[in-house]
Structure formats: structure tokens, C-alpha cells
CSV table of C-alpha atoms in Angstrom, one decimal:
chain,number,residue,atom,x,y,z
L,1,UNK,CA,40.9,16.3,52.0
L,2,UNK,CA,40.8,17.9,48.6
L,3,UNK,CA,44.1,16.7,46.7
L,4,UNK,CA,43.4,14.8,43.5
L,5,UNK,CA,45.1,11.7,43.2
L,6,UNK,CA,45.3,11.4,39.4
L,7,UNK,CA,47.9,9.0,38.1
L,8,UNK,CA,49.1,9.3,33.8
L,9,UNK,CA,51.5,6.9,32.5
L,10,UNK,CA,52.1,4.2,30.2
L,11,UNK,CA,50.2,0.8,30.5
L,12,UNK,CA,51.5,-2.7,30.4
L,13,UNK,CA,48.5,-5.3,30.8
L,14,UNK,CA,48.6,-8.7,32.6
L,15,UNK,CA,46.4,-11.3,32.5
L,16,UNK,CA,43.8,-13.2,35.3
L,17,UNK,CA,44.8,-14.7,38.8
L,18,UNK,CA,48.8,-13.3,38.7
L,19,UNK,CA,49.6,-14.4,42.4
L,20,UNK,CA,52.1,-12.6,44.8
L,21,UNK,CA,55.0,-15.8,43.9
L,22,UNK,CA,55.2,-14.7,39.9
L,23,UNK,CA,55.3,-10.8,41.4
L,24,UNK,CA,57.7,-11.5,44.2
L,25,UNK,CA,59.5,-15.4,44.0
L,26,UNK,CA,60.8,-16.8,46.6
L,27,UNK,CA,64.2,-16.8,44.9
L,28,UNK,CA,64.1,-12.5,45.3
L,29,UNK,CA,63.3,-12.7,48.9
L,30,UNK,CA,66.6,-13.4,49.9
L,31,UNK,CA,67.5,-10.0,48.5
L,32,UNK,CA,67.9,-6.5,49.0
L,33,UNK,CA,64.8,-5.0,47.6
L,34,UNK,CA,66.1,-2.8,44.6
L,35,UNK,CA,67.5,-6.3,43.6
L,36,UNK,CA,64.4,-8.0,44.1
L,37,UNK,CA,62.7,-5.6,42.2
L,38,UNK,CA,64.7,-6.9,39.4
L,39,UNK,CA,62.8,-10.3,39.3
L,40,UNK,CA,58.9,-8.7,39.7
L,41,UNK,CA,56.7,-11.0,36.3
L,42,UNK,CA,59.9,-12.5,35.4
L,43,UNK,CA,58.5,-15.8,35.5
L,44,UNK,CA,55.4,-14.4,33.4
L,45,UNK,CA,57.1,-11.7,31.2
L,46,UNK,CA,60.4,-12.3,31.4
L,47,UNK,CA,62.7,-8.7,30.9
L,48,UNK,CA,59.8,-6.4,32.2
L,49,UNK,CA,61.8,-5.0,35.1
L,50,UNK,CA,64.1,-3.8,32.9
L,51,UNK,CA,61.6,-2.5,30.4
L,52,UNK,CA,59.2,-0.8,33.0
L,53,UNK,CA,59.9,3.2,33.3
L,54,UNK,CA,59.2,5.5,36.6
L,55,UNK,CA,55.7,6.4,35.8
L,56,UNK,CA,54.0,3.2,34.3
L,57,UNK,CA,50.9,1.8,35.2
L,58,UNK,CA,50.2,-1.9,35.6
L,59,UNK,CA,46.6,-2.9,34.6
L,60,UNK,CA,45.7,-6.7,35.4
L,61,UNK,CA,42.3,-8.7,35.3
L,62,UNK,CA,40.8,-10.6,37.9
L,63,UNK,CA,42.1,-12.3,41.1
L,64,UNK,CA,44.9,-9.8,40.8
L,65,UNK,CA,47.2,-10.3,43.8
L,66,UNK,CA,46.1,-13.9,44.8
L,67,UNK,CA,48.6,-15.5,47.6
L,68,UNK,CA,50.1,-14.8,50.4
L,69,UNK,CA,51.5,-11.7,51.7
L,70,UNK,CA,54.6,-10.1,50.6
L,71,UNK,CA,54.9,-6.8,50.4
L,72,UNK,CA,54.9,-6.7,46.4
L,73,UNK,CA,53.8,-3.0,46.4
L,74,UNK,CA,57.7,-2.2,47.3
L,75,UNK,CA,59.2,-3.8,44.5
L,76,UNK,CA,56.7,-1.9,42.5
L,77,UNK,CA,57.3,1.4,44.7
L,78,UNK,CA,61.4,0.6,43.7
L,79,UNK,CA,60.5,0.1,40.3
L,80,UNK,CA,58.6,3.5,39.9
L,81,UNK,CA,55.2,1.9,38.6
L,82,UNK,CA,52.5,4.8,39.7
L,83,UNK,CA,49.8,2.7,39.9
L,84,UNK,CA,48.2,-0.7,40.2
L,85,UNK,CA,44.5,-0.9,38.3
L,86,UNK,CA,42.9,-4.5,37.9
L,87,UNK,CA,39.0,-5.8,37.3
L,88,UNK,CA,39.8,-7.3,40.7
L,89,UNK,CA,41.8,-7.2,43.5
L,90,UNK,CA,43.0,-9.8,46.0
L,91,UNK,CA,41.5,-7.8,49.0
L,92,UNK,CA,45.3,-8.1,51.1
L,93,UNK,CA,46.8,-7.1,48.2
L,94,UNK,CA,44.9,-4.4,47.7
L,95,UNK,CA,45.1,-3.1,51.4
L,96,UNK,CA,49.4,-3.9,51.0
L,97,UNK,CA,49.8,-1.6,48.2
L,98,UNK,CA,48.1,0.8,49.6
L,99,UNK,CA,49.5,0.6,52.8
L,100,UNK,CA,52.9,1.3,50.9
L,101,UNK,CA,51.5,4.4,49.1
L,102,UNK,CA,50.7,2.5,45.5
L,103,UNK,CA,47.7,3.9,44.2
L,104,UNK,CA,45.2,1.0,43.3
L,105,UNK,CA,42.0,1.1,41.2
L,106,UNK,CA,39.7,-1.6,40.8
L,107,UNK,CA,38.1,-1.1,36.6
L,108,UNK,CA,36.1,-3.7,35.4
L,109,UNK,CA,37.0,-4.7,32.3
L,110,UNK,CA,40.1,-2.9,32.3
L,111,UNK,CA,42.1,-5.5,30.3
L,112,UNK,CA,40.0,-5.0,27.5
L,113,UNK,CA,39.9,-1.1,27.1
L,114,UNK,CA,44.2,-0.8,27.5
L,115,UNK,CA,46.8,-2.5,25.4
L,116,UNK,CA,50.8,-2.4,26.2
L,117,UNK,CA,51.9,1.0,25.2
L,118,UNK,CA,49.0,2.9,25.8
L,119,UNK,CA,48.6,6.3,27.9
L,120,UNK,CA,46.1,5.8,30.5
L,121,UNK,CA,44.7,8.5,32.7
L,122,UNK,CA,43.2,7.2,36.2
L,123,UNK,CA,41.0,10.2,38.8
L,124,UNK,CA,41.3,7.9,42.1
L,125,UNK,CA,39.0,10.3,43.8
L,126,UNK,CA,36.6,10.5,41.2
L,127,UNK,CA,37.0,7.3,39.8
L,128,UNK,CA,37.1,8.2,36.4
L,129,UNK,CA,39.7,6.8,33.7
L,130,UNK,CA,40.8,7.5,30.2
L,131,UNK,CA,42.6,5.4,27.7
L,132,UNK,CA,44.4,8.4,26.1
L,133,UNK,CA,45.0,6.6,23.2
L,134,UNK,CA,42.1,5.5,21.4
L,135,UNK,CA,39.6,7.4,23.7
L,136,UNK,CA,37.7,4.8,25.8
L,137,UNK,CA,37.2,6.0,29.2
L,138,UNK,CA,34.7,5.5,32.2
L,139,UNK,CA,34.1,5.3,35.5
L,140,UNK,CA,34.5,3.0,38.4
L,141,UNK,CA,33.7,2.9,42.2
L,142,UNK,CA,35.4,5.7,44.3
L,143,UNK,CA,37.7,4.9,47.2
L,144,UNK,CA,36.9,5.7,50.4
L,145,UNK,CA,38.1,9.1,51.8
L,146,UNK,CA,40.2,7.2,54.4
L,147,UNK,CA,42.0,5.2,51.4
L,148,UNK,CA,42.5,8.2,49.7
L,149,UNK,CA,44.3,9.9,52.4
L,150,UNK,CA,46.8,7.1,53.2
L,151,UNK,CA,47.6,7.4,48.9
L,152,UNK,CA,48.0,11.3,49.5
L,153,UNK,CA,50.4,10.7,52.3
L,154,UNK,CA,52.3,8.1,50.5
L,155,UNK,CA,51.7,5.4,52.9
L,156,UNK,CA,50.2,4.0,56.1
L,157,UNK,CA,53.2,4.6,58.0
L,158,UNK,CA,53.8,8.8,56.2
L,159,UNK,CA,50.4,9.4,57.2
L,160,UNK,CA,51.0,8.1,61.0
L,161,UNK,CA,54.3,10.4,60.7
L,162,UNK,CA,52.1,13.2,59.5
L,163,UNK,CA,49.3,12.6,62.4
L,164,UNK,CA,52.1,12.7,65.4
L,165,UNK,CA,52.0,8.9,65.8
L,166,UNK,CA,55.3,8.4,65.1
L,167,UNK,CA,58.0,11.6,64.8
L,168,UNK,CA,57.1,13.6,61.6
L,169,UNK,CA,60.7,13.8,60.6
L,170,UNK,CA,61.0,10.2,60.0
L,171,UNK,CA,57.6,10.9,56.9
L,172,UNK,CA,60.0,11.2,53.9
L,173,UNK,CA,62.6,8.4,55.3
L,174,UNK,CA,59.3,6.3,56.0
L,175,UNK,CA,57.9,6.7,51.7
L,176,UNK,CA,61.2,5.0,51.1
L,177,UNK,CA,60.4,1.0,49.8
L,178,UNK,CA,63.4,-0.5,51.7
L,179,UNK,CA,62.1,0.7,54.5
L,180,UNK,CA,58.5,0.1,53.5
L,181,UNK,CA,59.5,-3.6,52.9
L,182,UNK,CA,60.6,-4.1,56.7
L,183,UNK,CA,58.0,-2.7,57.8
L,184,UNK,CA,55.5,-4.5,56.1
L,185,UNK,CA,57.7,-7.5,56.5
L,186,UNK,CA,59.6,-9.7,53.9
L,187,UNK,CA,57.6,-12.4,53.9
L,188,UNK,CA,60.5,-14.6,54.9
């Protein structure tokens, strides 16, 4: 595969060990997942749902992702975040967003080189970065092809469309987070 997977957008940083209850509470399981997504940090940063744009990047620090399983990466596939970078991934999380098509890159020290409002720029295949605002940039580890492929597809279950595991004409319907939630279950 050759497609880039290279994700610009605005940053908004979080802090250490934000678990999968202050991302997706019990109370917005009950609901329909572009209502849900109205509750994602609410009990952290209360407002940010309505603050975060299509195209935004969440950046996080350690232990990112701690808990159980919920399929979090819809609510931030309904919110239009691009991508999820932390210093450190919960390794389910990690495998859930990308399982829903939400690019995720693991920077060390990542809460420390962005600030709210910054650009970033993040090379998923190359694993290079770029605060486009004051400069700072690096590199980190690169994802493995198969990783990368699922991201390009938008999803475990796009990429099984794609491959003639399930009927291709059900790919685009299958990218869709309402439908990525059941799949991946509710966590009810």
C-alpha cells in the first residue's frame, strides 16, 4: 500500500490516565450515538463537544484510553475528530479506534510539544509530526503496514467490505459510526 495517511488539524490537549467512563459515561450509553457524542470529556472539559470542529486532533498523555471497552472511537468518528495522538495508549483502545477507522499515534511527550489551539501535522506512515505553530516536530514509531491499511480503508469492517468478506456495497454504509457502534458493541 502506498497512500499516506497524514492527518492536519487543530489540537486540543488532555491530560494523563483519561479512561473510557469520562470519554463515553454511562449516562450517554443509553443514547443514540450522535447524542452521545454530545457528552464525550464532559465530565473533564465540560462544553468541548460543542467546541470541537470536523478536523481536530485530540492529543492526550499517558494511560490514554484506560477502562473498559466502549466503542469511544464512534463518538469521536461522530464528532469529526481526525485523529487520536497520546504518549500512550491503552492497548484496546488503541486497537478500538482503529478498528473504527480513527487514526491513532502514539508521540512521546506529545503533551508537552502541542497547546489547545495549535496546528499539528501527524505522517502515520512515516511517523513524523509537526507542531505547525511554533515549529517543534519529530518522529515516532511507525505503525505496522496491516494498521495502516485498516486506517486507509476507514475501518476493520470497510476493509473486510473491500477484501470480499462481506458485500463491497455495504463499505461506505459500514465507515458510518452508528453503524460502527453496533458493531463494535455499545458497551451496555
Amino acid at each position: 500500500m502506498s497512500k499516506n495517511i497524514t492527518v492536519t488539524g487543530r489540537v486540543w490537549v488532555f491530560g494523563d490516565s483519561l479512561n473510557t467512563d469520562a470519554m463515553y459515561p454511562p449516562d450517554a450509553m443509553k443514547l443514540d450515538v450522535p447524542e452521545a457524542a454530545k457528552m464525550v470529556f464532559y465530565q473533564v472539559r465540560p462544553g468541548w463537544a460543542d467546541q470541537v470542529e470536523p478536523g481536530d486532533i485530540v492529543v492526550a498523555g499517558t494511560n490514554f484510553g484506560v477502562g473498559s471497552s466502549r466503542p469511544v472511537a464512534t463518538l469521536f468518528n461522530q464528532l469529526g475528530v481526525a485523529a487520536l495522538i497520546a504518549e500512550e495508549f491503552n492497548s484496546l483502545f488503541f486497537r478500538n479506534a482503529v478498528n473504527a477507522g480513527l487514526p491513532a499515534m502514539t508521540i512521546p511527550g506529545a503533551t508537552a510539544a502541542f497547546s489547545d489551539g495549535d496546528t499539528g501535522t501527524f505522517d502515520l506512515r512515516s511517523g513524523a509530526w509537526r507542531n505547525d505553530t511554533t515549529g517543534v516536530d519529530g518522529t515516532a514509531g511507525e505503525l505496522p503496514e496491516l494498521i495502516l491499511e485498516i486506517l486507509a480503508s476507514g475501518g476493520v469492517l470497510p476493509r473486510l467490505a473491500e477484501q470480499g468478506y462481506i458485500p463491497a456495497e455495504l463499505a461506505d454504509a459500514l465507515r458510518s459510526p452508528a453503524i460502527s457502534a453496533a458493531a463494535h458493541g455499545s458497551g451496555t
